[in-house]
CSV table of C-alpha atoms and ligand atoms in Angstrom, one decimal:
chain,number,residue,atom,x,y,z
A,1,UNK,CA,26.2,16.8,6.6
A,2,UNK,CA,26.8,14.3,9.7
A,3,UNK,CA,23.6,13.0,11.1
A,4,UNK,CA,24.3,15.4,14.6
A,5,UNK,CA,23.8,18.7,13.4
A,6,UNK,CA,20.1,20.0,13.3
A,7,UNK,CA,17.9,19.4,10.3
A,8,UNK,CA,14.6,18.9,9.0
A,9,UNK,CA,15.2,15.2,9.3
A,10,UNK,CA,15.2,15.6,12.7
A,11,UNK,CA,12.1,16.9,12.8
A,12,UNK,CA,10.6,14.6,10.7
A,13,UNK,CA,7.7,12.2,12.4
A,14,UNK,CA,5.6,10.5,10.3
A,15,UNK,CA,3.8,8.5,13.0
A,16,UNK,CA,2.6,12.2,14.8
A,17,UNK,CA,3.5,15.3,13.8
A,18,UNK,CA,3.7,14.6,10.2
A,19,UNK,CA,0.6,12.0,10.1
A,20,UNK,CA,-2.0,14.0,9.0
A,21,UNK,CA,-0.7,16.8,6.7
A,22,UNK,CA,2.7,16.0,5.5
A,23,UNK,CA,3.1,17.9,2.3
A,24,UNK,CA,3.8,21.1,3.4
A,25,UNK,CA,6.7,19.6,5.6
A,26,UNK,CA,7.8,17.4,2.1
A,27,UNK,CA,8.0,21.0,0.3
A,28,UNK,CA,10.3,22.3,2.4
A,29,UNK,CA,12.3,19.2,2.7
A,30,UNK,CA,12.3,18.8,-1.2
A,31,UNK,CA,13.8,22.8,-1.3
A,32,UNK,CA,16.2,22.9,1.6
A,33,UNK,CA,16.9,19.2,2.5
A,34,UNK,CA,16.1,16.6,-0.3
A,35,UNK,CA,18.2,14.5,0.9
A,36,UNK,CA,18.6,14.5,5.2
A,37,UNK,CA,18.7,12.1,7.8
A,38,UNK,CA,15.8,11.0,10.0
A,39,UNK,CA,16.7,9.2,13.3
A,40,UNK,CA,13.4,8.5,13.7
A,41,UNK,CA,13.5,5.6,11.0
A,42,UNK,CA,17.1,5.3,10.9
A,43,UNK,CA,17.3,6.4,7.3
A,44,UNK,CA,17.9,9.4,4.8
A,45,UNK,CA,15.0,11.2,3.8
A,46,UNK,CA,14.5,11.5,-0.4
A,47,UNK,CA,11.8,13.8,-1.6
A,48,UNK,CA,12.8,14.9,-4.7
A,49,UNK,CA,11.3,13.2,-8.0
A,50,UNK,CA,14.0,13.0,-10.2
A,51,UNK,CA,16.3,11.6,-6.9
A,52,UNK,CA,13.7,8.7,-6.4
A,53,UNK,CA,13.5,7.6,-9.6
A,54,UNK,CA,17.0,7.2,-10.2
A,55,UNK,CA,17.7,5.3,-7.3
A,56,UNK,CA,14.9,2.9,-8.6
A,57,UNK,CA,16.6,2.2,-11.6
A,58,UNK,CA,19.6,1.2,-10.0
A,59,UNK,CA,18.2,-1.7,-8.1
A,60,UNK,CA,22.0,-3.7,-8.1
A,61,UNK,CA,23.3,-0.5,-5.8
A,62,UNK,CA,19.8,0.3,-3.5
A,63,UNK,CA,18.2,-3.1,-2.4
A,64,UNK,CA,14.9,-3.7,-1.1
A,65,UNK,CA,16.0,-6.1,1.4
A,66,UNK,CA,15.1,-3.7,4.4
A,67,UNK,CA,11.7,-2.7,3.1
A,68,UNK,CA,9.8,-4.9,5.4
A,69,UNK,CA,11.9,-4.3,8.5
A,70,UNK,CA,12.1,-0.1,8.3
A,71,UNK,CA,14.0,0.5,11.3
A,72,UNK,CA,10.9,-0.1,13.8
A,73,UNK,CA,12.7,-1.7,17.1
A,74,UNK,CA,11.1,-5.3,18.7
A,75,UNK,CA,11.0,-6.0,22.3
A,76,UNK,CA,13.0,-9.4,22.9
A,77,UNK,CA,9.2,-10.7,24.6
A,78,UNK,CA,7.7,-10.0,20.6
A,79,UNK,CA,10.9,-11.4,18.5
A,80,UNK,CA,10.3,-14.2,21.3
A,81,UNK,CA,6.6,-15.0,20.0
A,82,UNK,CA,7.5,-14.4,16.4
A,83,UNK,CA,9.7,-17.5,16.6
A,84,UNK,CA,6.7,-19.6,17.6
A,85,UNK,CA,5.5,-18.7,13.4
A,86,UNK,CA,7.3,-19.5,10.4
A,87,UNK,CA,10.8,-18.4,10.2
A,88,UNK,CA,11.2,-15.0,8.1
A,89,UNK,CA,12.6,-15.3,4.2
A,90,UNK,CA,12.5,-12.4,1.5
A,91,UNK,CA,9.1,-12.9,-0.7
A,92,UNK,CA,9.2,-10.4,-4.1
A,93,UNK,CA,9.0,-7.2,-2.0
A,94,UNK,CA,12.1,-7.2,0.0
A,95,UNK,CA,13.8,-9.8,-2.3
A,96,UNK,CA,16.7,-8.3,-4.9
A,97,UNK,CA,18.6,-10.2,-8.1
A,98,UNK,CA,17.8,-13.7,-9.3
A,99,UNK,CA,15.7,-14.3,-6.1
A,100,UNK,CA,13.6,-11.4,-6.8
A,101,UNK,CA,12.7,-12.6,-10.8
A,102,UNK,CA,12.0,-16.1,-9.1
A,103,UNK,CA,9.5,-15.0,-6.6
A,104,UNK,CA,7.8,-12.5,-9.2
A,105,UNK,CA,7.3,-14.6,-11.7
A,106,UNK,CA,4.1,-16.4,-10.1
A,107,UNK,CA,2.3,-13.5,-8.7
A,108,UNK,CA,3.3,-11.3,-12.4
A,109,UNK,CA,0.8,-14.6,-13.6
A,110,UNK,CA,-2.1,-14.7,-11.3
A,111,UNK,CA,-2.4,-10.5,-11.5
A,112,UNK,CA,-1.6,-10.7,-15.5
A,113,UNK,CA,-3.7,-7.9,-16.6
A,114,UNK,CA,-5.5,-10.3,-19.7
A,115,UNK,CA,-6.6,-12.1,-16.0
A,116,UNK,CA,-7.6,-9.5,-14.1
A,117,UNK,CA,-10.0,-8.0,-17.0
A,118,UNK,CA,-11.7,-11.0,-16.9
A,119,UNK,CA,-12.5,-10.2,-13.2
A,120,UNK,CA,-14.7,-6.9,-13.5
A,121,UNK,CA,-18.6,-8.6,-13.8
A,122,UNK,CA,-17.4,-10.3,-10.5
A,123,UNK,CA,-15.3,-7.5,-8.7
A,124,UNK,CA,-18.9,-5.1,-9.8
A,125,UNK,CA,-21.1,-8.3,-8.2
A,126,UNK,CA,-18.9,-7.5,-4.9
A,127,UNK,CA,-19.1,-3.5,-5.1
A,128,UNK,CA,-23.4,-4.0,-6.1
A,129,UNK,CA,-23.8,-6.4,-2.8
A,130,UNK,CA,-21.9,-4.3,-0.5
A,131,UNK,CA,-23.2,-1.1,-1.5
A,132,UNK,CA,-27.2,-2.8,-1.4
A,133,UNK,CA,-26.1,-3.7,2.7
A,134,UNK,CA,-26.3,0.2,3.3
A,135,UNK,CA,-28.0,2.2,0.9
A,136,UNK,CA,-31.3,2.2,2.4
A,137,UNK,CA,-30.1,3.6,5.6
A,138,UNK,CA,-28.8,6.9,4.5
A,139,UNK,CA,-25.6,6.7,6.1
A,140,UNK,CA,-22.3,4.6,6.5
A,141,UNK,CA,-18.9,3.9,7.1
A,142,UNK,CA,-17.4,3.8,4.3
A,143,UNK,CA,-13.9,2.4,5.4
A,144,UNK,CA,-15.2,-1.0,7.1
A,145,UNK,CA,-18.5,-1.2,4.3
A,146,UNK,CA,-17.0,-1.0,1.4
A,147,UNK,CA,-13.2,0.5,1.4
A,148,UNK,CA,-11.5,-2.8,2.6
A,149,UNK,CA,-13.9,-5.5,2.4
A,150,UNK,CA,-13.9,-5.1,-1.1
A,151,UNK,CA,-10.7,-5.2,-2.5
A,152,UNK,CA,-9.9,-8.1,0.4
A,153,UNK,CA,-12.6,-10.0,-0.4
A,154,UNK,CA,-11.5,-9.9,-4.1
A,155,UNK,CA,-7.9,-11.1,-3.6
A,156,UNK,CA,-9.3,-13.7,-1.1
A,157,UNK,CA,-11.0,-15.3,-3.8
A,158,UNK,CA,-7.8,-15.1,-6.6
A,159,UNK,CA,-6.3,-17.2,-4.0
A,160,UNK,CA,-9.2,-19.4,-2.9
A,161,UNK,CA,-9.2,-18.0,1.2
A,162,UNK,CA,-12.2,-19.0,2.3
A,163,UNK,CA,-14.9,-15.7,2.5
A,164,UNK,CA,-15.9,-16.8,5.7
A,165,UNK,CA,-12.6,-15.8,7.2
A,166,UNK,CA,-12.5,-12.4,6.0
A,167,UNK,CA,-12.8,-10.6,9.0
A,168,UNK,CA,-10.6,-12.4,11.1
A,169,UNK,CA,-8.0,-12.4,8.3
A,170,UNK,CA,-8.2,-8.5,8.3
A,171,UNK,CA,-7.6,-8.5,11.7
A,172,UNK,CA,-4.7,-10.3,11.9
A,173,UNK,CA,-2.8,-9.0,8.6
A,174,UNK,CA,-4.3,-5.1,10.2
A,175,UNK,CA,-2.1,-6.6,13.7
A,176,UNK,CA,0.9,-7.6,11.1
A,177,UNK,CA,1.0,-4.4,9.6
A,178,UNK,CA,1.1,-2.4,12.6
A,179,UNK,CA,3.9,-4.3,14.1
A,180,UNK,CA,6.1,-4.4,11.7
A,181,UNK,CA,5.1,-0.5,10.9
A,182,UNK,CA,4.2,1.3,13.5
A,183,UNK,CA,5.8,1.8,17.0
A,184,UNK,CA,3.9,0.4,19.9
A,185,UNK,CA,3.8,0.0,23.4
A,186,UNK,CA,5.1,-3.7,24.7
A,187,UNK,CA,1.9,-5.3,25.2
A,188,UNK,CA,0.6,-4.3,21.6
A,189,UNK,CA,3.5,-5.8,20.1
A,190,UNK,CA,3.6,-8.7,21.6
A,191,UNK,CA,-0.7,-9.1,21.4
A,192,UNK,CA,0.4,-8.0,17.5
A,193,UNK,CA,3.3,-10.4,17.6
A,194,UNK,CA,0.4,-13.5,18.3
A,195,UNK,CA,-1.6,-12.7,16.0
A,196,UNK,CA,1.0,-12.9,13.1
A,197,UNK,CA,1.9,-16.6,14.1
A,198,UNK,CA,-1.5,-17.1,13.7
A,199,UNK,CA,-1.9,-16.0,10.7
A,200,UNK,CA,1.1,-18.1,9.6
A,201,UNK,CA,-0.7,-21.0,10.9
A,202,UNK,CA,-4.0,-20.5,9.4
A,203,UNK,CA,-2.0,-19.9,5.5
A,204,UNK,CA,0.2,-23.4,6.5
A,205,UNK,CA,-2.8,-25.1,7.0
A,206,UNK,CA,-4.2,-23.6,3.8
A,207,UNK,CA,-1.5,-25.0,2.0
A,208,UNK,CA,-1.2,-28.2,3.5
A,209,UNK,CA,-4.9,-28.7,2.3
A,210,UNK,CA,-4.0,-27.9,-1.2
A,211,UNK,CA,-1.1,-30.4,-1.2
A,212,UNK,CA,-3.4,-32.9,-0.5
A,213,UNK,CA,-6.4,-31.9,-2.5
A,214,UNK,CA,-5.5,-29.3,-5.2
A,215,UNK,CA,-8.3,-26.2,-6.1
A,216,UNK,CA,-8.5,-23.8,-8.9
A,217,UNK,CA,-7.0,-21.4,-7.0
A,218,UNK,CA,-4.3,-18.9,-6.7
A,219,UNK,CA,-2.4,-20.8,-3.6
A,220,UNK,CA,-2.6,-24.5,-5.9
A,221,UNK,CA,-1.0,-22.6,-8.6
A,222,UNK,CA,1.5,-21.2,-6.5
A,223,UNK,CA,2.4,-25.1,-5.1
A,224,UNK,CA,4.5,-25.8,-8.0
A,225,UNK,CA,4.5,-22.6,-10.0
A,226,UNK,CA,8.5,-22.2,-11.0
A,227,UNK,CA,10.2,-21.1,-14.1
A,228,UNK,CA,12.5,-23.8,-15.6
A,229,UNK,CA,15.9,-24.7,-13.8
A,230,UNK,CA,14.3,-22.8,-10.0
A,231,UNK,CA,13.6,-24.2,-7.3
A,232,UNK,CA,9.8,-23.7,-6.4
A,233,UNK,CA,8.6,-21.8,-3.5
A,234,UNK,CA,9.6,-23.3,-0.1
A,235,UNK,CA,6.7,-23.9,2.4
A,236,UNK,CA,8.3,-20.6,4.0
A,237,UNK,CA,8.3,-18.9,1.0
A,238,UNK,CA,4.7,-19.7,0.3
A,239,UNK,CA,3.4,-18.5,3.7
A,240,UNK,CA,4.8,-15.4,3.7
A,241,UNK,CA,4.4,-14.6,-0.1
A,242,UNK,CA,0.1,-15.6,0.7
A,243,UNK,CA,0.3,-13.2,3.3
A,244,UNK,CA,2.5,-10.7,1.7
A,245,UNK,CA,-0.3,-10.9,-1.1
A,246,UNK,CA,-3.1,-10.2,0.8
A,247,UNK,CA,-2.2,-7.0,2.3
A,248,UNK,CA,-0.5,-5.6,-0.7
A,249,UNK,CA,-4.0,-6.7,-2.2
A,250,UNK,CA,-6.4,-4.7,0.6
A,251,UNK,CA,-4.1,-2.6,2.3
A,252,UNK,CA,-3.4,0.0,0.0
A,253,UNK,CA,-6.5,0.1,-2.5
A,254,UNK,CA,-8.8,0.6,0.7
A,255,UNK,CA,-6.9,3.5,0.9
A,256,UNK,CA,-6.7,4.2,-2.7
A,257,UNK,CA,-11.0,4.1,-2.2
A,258,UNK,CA,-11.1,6.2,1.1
A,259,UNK,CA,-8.3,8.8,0.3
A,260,UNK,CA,-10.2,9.4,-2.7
A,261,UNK,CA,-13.6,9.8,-1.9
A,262,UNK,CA,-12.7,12.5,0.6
A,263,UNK,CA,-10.9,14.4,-1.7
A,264,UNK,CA,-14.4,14.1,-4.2
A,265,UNK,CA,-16.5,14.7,-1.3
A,266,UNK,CA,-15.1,17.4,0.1
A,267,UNK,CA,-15.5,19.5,-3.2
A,268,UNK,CA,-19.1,18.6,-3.6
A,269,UNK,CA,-18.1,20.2,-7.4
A,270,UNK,CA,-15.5,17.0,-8.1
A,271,UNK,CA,-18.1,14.5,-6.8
A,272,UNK,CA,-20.9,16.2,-9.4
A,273,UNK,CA,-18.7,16.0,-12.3
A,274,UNK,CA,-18.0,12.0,-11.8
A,275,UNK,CA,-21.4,11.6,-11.3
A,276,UNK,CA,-22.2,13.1,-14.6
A,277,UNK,CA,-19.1,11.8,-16.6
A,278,UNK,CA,-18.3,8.0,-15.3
A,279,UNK,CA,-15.6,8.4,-17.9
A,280,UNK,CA,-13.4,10.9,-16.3
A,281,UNK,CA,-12.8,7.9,-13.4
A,282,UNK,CA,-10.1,6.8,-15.0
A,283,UNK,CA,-8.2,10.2,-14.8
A,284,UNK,CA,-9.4,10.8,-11.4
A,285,UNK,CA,-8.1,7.8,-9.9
A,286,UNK,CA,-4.3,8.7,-11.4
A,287,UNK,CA,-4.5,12.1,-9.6
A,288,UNK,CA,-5.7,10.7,-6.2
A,289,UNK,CA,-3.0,8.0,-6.4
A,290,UNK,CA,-0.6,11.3,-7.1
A,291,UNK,CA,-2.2,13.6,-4.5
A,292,UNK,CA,-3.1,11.3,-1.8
A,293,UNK,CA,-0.6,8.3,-2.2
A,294,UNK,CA,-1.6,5.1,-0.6
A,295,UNK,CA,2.0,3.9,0.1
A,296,UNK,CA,4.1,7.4,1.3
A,297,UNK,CA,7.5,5.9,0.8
A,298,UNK,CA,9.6,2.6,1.0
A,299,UNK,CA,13.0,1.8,2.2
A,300,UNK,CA,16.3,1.0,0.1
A,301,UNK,CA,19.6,0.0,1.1
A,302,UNK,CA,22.8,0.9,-0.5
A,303,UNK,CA,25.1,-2.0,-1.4
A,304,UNK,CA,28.6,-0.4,-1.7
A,305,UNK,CA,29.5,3.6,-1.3
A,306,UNK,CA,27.8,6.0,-3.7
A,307,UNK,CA,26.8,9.6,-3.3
A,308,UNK,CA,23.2,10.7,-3.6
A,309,UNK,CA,22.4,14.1,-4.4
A,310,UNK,CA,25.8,15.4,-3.0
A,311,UNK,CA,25.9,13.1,0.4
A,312,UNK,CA,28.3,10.0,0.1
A,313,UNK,CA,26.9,6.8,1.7
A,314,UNK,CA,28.6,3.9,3.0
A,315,UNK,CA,27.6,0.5,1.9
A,316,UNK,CA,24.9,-0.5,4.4
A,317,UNK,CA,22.5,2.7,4.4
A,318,UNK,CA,19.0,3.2,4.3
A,319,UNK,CA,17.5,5.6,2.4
A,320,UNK,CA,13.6,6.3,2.6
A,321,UNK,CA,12.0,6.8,-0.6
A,322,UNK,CA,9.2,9.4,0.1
A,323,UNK,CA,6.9,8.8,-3.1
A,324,UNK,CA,4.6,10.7,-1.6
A,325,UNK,CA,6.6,13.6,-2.0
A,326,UNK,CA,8.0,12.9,-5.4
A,327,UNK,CA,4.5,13.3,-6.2
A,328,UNK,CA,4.1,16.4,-5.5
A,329,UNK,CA,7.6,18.1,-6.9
A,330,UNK,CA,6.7,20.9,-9.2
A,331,UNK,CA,9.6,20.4,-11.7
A,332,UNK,CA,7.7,17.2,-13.1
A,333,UNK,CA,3.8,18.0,-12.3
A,334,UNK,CA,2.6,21.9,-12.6
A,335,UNK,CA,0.9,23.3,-9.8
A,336,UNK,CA,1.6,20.4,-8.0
A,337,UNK,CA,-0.4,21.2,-4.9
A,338,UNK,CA,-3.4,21.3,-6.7
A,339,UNK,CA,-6.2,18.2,-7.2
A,340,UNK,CA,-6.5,18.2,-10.9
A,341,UNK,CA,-8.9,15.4,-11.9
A,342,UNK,CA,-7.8,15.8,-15.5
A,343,UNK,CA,-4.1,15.8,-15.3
A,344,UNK,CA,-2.3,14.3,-18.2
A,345,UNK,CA,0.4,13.4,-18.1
A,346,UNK,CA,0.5,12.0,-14.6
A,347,UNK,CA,3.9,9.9,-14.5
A,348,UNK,CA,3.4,9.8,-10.5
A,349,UNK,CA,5.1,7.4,-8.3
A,350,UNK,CA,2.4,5.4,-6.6
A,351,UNK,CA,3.0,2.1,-8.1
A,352,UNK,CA,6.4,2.5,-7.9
A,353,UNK,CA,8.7,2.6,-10.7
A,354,UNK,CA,11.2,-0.2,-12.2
A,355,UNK,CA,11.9,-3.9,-11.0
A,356,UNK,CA,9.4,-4.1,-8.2
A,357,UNK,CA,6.7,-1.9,-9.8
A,358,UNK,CA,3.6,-3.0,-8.1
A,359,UNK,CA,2.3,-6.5,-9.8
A,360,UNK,CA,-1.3,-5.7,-8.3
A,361,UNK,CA,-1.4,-1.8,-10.7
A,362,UNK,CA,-4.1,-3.1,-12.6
A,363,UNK,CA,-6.2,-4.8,-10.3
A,364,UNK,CA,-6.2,-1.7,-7.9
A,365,UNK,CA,-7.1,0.6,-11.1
A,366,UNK,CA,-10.2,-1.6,-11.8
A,367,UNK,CA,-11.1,-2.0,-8.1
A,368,UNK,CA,-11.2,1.9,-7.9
A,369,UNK,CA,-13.2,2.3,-10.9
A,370,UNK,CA,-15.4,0.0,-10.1
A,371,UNK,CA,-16.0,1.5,-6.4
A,372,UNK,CA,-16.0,4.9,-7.7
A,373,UNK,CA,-18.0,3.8,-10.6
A,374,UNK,CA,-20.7,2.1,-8.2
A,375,UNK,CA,-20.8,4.9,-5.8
A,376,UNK,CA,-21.2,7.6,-8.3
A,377,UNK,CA,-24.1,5.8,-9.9
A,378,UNK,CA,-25.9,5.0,-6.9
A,379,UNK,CA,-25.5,7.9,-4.6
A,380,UNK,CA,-24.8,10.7,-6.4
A,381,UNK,CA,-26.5,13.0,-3.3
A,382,UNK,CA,-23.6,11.6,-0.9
A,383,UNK,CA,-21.4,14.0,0.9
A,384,UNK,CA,-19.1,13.8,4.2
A,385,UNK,CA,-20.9,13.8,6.9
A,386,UNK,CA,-20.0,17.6,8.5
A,387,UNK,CA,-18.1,18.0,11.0
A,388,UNK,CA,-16.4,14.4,11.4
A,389,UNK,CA,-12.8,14.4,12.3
A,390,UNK,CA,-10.4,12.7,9.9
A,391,UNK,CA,-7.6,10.6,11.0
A,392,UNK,CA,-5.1,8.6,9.8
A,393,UNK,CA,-3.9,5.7,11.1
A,394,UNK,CA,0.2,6.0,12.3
A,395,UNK,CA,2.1,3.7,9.9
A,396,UNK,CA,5.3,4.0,8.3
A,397,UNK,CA,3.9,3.1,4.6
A,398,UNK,CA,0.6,3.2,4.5
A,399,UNK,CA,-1.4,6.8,4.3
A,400,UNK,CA,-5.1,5.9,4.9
A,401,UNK,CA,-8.1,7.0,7.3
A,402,UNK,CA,-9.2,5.4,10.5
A,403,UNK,CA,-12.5,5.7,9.5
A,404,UNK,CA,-14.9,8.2,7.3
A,405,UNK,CA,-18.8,8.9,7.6
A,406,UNK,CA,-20.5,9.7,4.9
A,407,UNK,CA,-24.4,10.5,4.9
A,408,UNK,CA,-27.4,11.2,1.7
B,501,HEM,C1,-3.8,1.5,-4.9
B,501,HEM,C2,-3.3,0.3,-4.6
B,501,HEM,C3,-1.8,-0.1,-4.6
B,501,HEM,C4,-0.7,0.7,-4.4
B,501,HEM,C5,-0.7,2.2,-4.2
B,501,HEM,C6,0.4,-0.1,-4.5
B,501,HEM,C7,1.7,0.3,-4.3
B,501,HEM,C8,2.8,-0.5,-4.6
B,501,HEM,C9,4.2,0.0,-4.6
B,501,HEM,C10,4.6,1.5,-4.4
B,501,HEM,C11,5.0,-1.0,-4.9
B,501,HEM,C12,6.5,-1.0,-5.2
B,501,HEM,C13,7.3,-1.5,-4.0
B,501,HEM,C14,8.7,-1.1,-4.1
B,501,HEM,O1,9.1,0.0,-4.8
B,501,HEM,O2,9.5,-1.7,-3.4
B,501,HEM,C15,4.2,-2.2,-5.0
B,501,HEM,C16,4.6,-3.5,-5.2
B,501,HEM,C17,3.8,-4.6,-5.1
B,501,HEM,N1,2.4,-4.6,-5.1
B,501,HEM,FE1,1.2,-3.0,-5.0
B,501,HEM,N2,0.0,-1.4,-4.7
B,501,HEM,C18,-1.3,-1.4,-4.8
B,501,HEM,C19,-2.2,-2.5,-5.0
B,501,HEM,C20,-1.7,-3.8,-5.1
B,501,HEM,C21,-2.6,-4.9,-5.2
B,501,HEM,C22,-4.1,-4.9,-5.4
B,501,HEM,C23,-1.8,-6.0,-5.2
B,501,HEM,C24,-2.1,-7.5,-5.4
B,501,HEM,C25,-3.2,-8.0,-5.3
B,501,HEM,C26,-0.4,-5.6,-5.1
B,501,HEM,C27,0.7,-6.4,-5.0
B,501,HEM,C28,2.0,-5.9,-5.1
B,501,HEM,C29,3.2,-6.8,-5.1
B,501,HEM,C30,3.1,-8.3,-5.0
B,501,HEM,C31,4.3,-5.9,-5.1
B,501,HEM,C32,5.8,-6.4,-5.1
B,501,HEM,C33,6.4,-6.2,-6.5
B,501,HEM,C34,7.9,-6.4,-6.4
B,501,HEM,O3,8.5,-6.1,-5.4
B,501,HEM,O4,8.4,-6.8,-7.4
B,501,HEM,N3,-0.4,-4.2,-5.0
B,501,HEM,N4,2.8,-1.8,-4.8
C-alpha cells in the first residue's frame, strides 16, 4: 500500500469524526485495514490485538521516543514561548533502553503496590469529603466534583504539591495536555504554550525548595533517588518527570471514573447490581478499562526496517497503537462489543503491556474502587440526568467526557 491511494486511514479523525463513537470505525479497520496509514497523525494505524501486543514486546525495534510529540504541528510563535520553560528531555514515557530502566526505577518505588495499599483509609477520606460537598443537593457534576479532583488531589500529596494549588495545577497540566494533543488554533497554542512554562516554573521552584529543606515527600525522594553506578535525575529530568507524573496520575483515572459511571448509569440494571454486590467492583472496573479505554492509543517508532502485518517500514516510522481497539477484537474477548461486568479473563490493553506498562495500575485500580465503592454506597438512587449531551474532549490519547450530570 503507498500512503496515496484511498483508505480508511484517510478517513480516520480522531479529534471529530471519530471522537465520540469510534468503535464501529476500529471494527472495520481491524477487518479490512489493521494496519493503514493516517495523514492525520502522520502514522500507521494498528487495531488488531495480537498486532499491538507484539509490537510491545519488541521495544529495541518500536521506540517510544515519539509518544509525547504525536505528529501535532507547533506554530514557530508557541515553540517560541516553550523555550522561555525548561528545555525538553525524555522522562520514562517517551524514554527507550538503559535511559528508560533509569528513569523507572524511582517512580516503580513511590507507586510500589505494598505503598499504595497503605494509601486506601486516606484515598477513602478524600472520596467521603468530596462526595459530603454535594450530596445534600441532589445533583452534580461529577467530572469537576469528584472525577479529577480526586485522583489529582491523591498524587499531589505522594509528591508533597501543596493542596492549595490544585486547581491552578489542573489547569495548567489540562493547557499542557491539549497542546501537545490536540490541534488548535494559534492563539490557543500559544495561551497553552504559557501556561506550560509556568507550570515548569512552579515544579522548579518546588524543587529548589526541597534542595534546601528536604520533606517526606515523593519530589525529596526523587532529589537523589538513582540506582548504583547512574547518574541521578537532572533538574530537567525532575521537572518534566513531576509533571509527567501528575497527569499520568489524574488524567486518565478521571476518565477511568467518568467513562465508567456512564456506562453503569445508563443501564440503571449495572448500577443496581454494584450497589448490591460492592464486590463485583473489582471486575467492573477491568471491563470499563476494556470497553471504554482511558488512553485510546500511543505512538511507536520503528528503529530499522521491519514489516508489520504484511507492510514493510522504513526505519523512522510511526505506528499508532490503537489500544482502544485491541480491546475490542473478538479473536481474544467474546462478544466483544458487549459491556460484560463479569468478564474473566479480561487480558485488555489499558495499562499497556511490557516495558512501559503503566507504573500507576494499581493506584488507578484502588482509586476506581474506592470512587465506585463510595458512590455506590452513598447514592444508590443516582442516575444520568436525561437528556444531557455527552461529549468528549478532542485529544489524541485521552478518551474522557467534557462534563457529566448526574441527579438523585
Ligand atoms: C485508569 C488509569 C490509567 C490508565 C488507563 C493508564 C494507562 C497507561 C498506559 C497505557 C501506559 C503505557 C504507556 C506506553 O505503552 O507507552 C501507562 C504508563 C504509565 N503510567 Fe499510567 N495509566 C493510568 C493511571 C496512572 C496513574 C494513576 C499513574 C501515576 C500516578 C500512572 C503513571 C504512569 C507512568 C509513570 C507510566 C510510564 C511507564 C513507562 O513508560 O515505563 N498511570 N499508563
Amino acid at each position: 500500500m503507498t500512503t496515496n491511494e484511498p483508505s480508511l486511514g484517510t478517513a480516520y479523525n480522531p479529534f471529530d469524526r471519530h471522537l465520540e463513537n469510534p468503535y464501529s470505525f476500529y471494527t472495520q479497520l481491524r477487518h479490512e485495514e489493521p494496519i493503514t496509514f493516517s495523514p492525520c497523525i502522520n502514522a500507521y494505524l494498528v487495531s488488531r490485538y495480537d498486532d499491538i501486543r507484539s509490537i510491545l514486546s519488541q521495544p529495541d525495534i518500536f521506540l517510544s521516543r515519539d509518544t509525547l510529540t504525536p505528529g501535532i504541528t507547533m506554530y514557530p510563535r508557541t515553540i517560541a514561548e516553550l523555550s522561555k520553560g525548561c528545555p525538553f528531555v525524555p522522562i520514562v514515557v517517551n524514554a527507550d533502553g538503559a535511559n528508560h530502566t533509569r528513569l523507572r526505577e524511582p517512580l516503580q518505588k513511590m507507586f510500589a503496590p505494598t505503598r499504595i495499599r497503605t494509601m486506601e483509609p486516606f484515598i477513602r477520606q478524600i472520596a467521603t469529603r468530596l462526595v459530603d460537598g454535594f450530596i445534600n443537593d441532589g445533583h452534580a457534576e461529577i467530572i469537576s466534583q469528584l472525577a479529577y479532583p480526586l485522583p489529582l488531589a491523591v498524587v499531589l500529596t505522594v509528591l508533597g504539591v501543596p493542596q492549595k494549588d490544585m486547581q491552578e495545577i489542573r489547569r495548567l497540566c489540562d493547557d499542557w495536555n491539549a497542546l501537545i494533543l490536540s490541534p488548535l488554533p494559534e492563539e490557543r497554542q500559544v495561551a497553552h504554550a504559557q501556561s506550560l512554562v509556568a507550570l515548569h516554573h512552579y515544579i522548579a521552584q518546588l524543587i529548589e525548595q526541597r534542595r534546601s529543606s528536604p520533606q517526606e515527600d515523593g519530589i525529596t525522594d526523587l532529589l537523589d533517588a538513582h540506582m548504583p553506578g547512574e547518574e541521578p535525575l537532572s533538574q530537567e529530568e525532575l521537572v518534566h518527570t513531576i509533571g509527567g507524573v501528575i497527569i499520568a496520575g489524574y488524567a486518565t483515572t478521571t476518565n477511568l471514573i467518568g467513562n465508567g459511571l456512564v456506562l453503569l448509569l445508563e443501564e440503571p440494571t449495572r448500577w443496581q447490581t454494584l450497589c448490591e454486590h460492592a464486590d463485583h467492583i473489582p471486575l467492573a472496573i477491568e471491563e470499563i478499562l476494556r470497553y471504554h479505554d482511558p488512553v485510546p492509543g500511543l505512538t511507536r517508532t520503528t528503529t530499522r526496517e521491519v514489516t508489520v502485518g504484511g507492510v514493510v517500514m522504513p526505519a523512522g516510522t510511526k505506528l499508532f497503537l490503537l489500544y482502544s481497539a485491541g480491546n475490542r477484537d473478538e479473536t481474544q474477548f467474546p462478544c466483544a462489543d458487549q459491556f460484560d461486568m463479569q468478564r474473566k479473563p479480561n487480558r485488555h490493553l489499558a495499562f499497556g503491556y511490557g516495558d512501559h506498562f503503566c507504573i500507576g495500575a494499581p493506584l488507578a485500580r484502588l482509586e476506581g474502587r474506592i470512587a465506585f465503592e463510595t458512590l455506590t454506597q452513598r447514592l444508590p438512587a443516582m442516575q444520568l440526568v436525561p437528556n444531557q449531551k455527552l461529549s468528549h474532549i478532542p485529544n489524541l490519547i485521552h478518551y474522557g467526557y467534557q462534563r457529566v450530570e448526574v441527579q438523585w
